[in-house]
Coordinates of C-alpha atoms and ligand atoms in Angstrom, one line a residue:
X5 CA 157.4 39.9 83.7
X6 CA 154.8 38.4 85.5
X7 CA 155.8 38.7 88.8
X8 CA 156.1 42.9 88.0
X9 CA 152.4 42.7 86.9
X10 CA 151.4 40.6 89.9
X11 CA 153.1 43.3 92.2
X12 CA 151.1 45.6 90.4
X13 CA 148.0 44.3 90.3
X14 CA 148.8 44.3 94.8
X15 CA 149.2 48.1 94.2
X16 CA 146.0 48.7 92.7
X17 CA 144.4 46.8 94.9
X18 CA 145.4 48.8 98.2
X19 CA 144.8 52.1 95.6
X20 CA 141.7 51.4 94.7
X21 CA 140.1 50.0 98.4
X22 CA 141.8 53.7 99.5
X23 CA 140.4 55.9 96.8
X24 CA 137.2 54.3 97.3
X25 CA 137.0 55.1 100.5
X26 CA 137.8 58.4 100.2
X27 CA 135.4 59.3 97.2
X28 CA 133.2 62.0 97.6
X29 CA 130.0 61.2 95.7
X30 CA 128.6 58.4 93.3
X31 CA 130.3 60.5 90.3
X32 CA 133.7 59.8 91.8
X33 CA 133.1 56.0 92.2
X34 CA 131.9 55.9 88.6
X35 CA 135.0 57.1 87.1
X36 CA 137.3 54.8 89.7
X37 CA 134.9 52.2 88.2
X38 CA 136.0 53.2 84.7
X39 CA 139.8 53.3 85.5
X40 CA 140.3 49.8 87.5
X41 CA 137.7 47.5 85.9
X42 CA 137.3 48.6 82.5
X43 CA 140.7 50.6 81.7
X44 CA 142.9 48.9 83.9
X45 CA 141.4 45.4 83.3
X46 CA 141.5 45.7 79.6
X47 CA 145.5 46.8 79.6
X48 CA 145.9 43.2 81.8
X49 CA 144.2 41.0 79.3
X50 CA 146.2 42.6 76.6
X51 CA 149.6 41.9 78.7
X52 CA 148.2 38.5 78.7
X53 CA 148.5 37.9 75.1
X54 CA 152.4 37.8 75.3
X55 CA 152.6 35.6 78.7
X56 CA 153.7 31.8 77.8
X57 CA 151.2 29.2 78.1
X58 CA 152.4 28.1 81.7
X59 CA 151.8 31.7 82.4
X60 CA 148.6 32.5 81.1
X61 CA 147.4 29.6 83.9
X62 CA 148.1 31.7 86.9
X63 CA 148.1 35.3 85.3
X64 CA 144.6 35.1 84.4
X65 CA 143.7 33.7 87.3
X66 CA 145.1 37.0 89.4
X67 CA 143.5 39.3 86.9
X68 CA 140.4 37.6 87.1
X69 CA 140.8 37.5 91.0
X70 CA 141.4 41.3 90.4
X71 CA 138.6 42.1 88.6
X72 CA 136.6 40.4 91.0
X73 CA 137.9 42.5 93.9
X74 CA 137.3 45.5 92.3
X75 CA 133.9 44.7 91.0
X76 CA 132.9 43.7 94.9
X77 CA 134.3 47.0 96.3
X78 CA 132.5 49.3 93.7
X79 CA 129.5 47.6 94.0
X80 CA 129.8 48.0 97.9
X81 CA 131.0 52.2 97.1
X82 CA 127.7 52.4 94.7
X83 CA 125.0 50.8 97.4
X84 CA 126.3 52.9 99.7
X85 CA 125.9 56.3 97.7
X86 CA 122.5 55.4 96.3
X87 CA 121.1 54.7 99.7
X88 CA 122.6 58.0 101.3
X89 CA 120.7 59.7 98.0
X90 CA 117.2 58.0 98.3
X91 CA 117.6 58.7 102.0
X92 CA 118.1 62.9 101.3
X93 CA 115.0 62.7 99.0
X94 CA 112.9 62.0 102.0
X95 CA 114.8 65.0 103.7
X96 CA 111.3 67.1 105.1
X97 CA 113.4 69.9 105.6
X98 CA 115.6 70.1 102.2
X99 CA 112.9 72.9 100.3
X100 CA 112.1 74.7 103.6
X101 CA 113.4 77.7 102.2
X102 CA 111.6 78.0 99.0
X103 CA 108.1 77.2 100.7
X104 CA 106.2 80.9 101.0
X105 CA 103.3 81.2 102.8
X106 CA 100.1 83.1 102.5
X107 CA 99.1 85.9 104.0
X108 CA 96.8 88.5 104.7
X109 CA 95.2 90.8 102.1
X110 CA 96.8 94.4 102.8
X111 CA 93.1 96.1 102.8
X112 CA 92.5 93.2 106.2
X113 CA 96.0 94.1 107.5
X114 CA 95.2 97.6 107.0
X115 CA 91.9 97.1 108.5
X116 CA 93.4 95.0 111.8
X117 CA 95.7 97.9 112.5
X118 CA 92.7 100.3 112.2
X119 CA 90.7 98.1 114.0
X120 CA 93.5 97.5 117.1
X121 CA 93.7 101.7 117.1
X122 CA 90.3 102.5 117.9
X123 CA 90.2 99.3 120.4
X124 CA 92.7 100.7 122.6
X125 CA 90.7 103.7 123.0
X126 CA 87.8 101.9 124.2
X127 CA 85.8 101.8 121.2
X128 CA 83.4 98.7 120.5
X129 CA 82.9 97.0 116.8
X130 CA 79.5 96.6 115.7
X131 CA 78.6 95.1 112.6
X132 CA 75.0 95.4 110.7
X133 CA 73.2 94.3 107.4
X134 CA 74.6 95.5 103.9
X135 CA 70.8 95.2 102.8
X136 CA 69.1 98.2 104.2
X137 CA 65.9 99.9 104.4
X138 CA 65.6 103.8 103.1
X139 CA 64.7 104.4 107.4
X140 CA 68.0 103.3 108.4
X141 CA 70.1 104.2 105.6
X142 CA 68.9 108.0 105.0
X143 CA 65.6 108.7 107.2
X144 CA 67.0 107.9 110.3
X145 CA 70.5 110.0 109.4
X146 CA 68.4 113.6 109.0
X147 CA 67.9 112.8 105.2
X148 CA 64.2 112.9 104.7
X149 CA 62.8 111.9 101.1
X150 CA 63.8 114.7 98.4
X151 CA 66.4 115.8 100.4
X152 CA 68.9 117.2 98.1
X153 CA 72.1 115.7 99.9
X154 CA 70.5 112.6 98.9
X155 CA 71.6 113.1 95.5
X156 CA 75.7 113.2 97.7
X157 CA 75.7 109.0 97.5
X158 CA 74.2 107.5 94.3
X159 CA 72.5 104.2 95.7
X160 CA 71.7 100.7 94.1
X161 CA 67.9 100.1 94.9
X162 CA 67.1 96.3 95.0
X163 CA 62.9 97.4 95.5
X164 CA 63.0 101.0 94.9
X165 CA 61.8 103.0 97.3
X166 CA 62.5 101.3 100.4
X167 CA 65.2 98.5 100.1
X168 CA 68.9 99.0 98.8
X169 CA 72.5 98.2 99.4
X170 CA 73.8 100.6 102.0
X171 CA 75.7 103.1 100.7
X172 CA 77.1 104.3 104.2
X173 CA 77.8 101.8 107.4
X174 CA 76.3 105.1 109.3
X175 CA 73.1 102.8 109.5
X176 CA 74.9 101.0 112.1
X177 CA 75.4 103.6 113.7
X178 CA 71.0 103.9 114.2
X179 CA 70.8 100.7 114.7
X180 CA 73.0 100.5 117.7
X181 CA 71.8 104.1 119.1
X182 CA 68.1 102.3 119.0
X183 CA 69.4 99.0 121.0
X184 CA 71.8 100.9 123.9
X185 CA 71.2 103.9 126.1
X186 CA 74.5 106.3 125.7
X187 CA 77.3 106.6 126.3
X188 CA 78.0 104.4 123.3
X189 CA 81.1 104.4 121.9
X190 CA 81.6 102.2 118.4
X191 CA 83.4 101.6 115.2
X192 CA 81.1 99.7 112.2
X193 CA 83.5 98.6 109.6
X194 CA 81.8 97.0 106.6
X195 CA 81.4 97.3 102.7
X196 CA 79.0 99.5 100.9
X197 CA 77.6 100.7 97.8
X198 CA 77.5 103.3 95.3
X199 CA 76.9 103.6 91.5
X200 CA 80.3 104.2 90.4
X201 CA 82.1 103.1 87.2
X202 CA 85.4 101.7 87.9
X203 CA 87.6 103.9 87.3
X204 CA 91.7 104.4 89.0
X205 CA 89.7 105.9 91.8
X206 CA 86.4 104.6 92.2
X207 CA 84.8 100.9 92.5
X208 CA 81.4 100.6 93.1
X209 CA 81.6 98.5 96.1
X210 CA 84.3 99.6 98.5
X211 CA 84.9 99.2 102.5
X212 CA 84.3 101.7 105.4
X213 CA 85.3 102.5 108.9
X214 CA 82.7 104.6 110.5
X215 CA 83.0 105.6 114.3
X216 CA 80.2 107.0 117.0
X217 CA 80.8 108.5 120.4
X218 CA 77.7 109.7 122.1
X219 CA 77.8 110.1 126.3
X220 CA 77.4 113.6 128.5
X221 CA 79.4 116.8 127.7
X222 CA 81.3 115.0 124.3
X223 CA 82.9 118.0 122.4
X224 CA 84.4 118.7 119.3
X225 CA 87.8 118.9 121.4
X226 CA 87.5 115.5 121.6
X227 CA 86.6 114.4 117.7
X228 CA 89.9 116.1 117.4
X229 CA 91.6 114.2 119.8
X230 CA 90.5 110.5 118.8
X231 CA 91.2 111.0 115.3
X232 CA 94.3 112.9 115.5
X233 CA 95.6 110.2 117.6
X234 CA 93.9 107.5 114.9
X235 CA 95.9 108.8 112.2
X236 CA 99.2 109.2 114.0
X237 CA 98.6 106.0 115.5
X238 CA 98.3 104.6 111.8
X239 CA 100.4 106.7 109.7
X240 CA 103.4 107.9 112.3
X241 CA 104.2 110.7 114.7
X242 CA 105.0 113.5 112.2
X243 CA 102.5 113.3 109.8
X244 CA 100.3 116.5 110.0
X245 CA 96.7 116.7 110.6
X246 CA 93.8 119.3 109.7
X247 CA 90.6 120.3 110.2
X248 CA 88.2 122.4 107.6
X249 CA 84.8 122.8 107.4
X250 CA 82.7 120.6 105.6
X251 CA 78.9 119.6 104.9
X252 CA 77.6 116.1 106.0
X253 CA 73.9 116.6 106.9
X254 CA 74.2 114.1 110.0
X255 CA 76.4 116.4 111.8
X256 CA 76.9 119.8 112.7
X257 CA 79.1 121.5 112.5
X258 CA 81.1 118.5 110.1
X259 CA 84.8 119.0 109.1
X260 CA 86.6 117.2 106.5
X261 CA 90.1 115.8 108.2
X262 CA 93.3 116.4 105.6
X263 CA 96.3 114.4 106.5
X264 CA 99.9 115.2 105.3
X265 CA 100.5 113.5 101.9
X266 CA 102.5 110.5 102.9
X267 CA 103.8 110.3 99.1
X268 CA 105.9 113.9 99.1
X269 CA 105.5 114.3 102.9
X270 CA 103.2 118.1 101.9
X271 CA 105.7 119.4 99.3
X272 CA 103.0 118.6 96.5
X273 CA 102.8 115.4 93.9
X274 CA 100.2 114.0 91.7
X275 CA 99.1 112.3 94.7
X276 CA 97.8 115.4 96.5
X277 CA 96.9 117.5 93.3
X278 CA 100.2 119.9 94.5
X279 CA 98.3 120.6 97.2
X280 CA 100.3 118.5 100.1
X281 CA 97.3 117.0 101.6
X282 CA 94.8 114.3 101.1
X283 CA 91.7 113.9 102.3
X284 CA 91.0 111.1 104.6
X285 CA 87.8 111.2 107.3
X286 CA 84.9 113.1 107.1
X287 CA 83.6 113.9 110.9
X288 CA 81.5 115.9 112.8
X289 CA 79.2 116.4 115.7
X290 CA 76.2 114.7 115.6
X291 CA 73.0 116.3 114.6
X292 CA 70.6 116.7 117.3
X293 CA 67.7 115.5 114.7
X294 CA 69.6 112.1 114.6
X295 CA 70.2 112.3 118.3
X296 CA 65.9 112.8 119.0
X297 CA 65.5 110.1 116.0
X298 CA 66.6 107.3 118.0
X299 CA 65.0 108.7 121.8
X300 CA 68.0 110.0 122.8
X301 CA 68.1 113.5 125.0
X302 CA 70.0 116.0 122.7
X303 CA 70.0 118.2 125.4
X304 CA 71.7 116.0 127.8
X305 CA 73.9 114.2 125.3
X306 CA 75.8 114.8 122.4
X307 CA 78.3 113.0 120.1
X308 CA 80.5 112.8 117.3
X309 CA 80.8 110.7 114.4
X310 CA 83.5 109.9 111.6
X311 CA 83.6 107.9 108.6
X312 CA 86.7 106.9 106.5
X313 CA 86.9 104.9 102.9
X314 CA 89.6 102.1 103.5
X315 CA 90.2 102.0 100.3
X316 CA 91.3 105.5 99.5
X317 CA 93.5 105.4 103.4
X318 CA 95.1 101.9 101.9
X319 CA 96.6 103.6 98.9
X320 CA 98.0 106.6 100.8
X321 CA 99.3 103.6 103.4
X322 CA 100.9 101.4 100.7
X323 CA 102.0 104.2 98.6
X324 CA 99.4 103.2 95.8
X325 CA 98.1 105.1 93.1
X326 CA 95.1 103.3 92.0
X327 CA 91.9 101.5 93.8
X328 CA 91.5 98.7 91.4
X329 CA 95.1 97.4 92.2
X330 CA 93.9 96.6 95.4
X331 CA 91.5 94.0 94.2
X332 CA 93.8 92.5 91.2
X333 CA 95.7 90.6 93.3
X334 CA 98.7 91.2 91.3
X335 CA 100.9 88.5 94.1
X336 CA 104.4 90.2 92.8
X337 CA 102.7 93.4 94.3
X338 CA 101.7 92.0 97.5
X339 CA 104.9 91.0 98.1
X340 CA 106.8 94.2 97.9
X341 CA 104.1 96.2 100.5
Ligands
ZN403 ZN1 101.8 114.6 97.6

């Protein structure tokens, strides 16, 4: 009987140093440990009980000698799986994928675009204070005191009469005419002002893009052409573009620009009101009185200006349908424009 059980005891020896070898993960080595030196072991001692005394003497020698072996090799299995784990967790590269980084606000992505447009057609961007003085902000821009179109931008006064938050960038647009001789050619981006409740469509601060071209012989063939090519530039080749007459006391004449609605592409939505546009710029040519304000010739030069809300082109460019979304920074939201 004994010499059976020693044989055996050989087999599992060469079974167990093979399946070792071949085990996949600590797991597999845990339930080889189970099966040799706990199972197996425990069916030996029991075989044990029946051996003769004589027996006994050299069988539980080799099943201790067994159990030895096969406590060695698992231990060797199990060092060698924990140290190829500790090793992964210092693995720099394991969560690479689930790592997502920041990015820019859509209204500065928007803006960059804008920005890059008017950049490749030569135009320079000037910045000026938010803080203005009544001169620069309405006097200067052919809106004397008590001028009724005052009344167009409602304005937060920080020292009424004189000192207020801008409620237009066009006071860049003075400021620069008063530092260069034409032509000048300039975009002031910036935020501005105006007593507004929030509402879906209004906040009381918002951001604009306001443009100047003054030089010799500028006509209103070329207002068309710079923001025709703006908006394409921006919104793609086959969105449609119109003119209409408008009022801006700075310029005359002054057209509103409509572009296609980009939500039903002109067939009418909410969006548009059914009507299949949206209005995006105001523009015009400038007034000579702004022109003579700041020493330049209005005979010998002219100009046109243009002023866009960000805000208002960001929702038609991210398919929005409220203002205030832009500034909750709902992240979920970010991610899908
Ligand atoms: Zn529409």
């Amino acid at each position: 009987m004994s010499a059976e059980i020693i044989k055996d005891i050989e087999n599992k020896k060469t079974e167990l140093e093979s399946l070792l070898k071949n085990a996949k993960d600590l797991k597999e080595v845990s339930s080889l440990k189970i099966e040799y030196l706990k199972k197996y072991v425990k069916s030996l001692y029991s075989e044990l009980k029946n051996a003769s005394v004589e027996e006994k003497k050299s069988l539980g020698k080799i099943i201790n000698d067994f159990k030895n072996f096969a406590e060695e090799k698992i231990k060797e299995a199990e060092a060698k799986y924990k140290q190829e784990k500790s090793a992964a967790k210092y693995d720099v590269t394991i969560f690479k994928d689930s790592i997502r980084l920041g990015s820019m606000h859509p209204l500065t992505k928007l803006y960059k675009k804008i920005e890059k447009v008017f950049v490749g057609m030569g135009f320079s961007v000037v910045q000026g204070p938010e803080i203005e003085t009544d001169k620069y902000n309405f006097e200067k821009l052919n809106l004397p005191p008590h001028h009724p179109a005052r009344d167009m931008q409602d304005t937060f006064y920080i020292s009424a009469p004189n000192v207020l938050l801008r409620s237009h960038t066009s006071s860049v647009q003075i400021r620069t005419m008063e530092k260069l001789k034409p032509p000048v050619q300039i975009i002031s981006p910036g935020t501005v002002y105006r007593v507004d409740d929030i509402d879906p469509q209004h906040t009381p601060m918002f951001y604009q893009i306001e443009g100047l071209v003054v030089a010799e012989k500028i006509s209103f063939a070329n207002l068309k052409a710079v923001l025709i090519k703006f908006l394409k530039e921006v919104f793609g080749d086959e969105v449609g573009v119109r003119f209409r007459p408008s009022y801006y006391p700075y310029t005359e004449p002054s057209a509103a620009v409509d572009m296609s609605c980009t939500k039903c592409g002109g067939k009418g939505c909410k969006t548009c009101r059914n009507t299949g546009w949206i209005t995006v710029l105001g523009s015009g040519m400038v007034h000579p009185n702004v022109l003579e304000g700041v020493g330049y010739d209005s005979k010998k030069y002219t100009g046109f200006a243009f002023g866009l809300g960000l805000n208002r082109l960001a929702l038609a460019y991210y398919n929005l349908d409220e203002i205030r979304k832009l500034y909750e920074n709902d992240i979920s939201l970010w991610r899908q424009i």
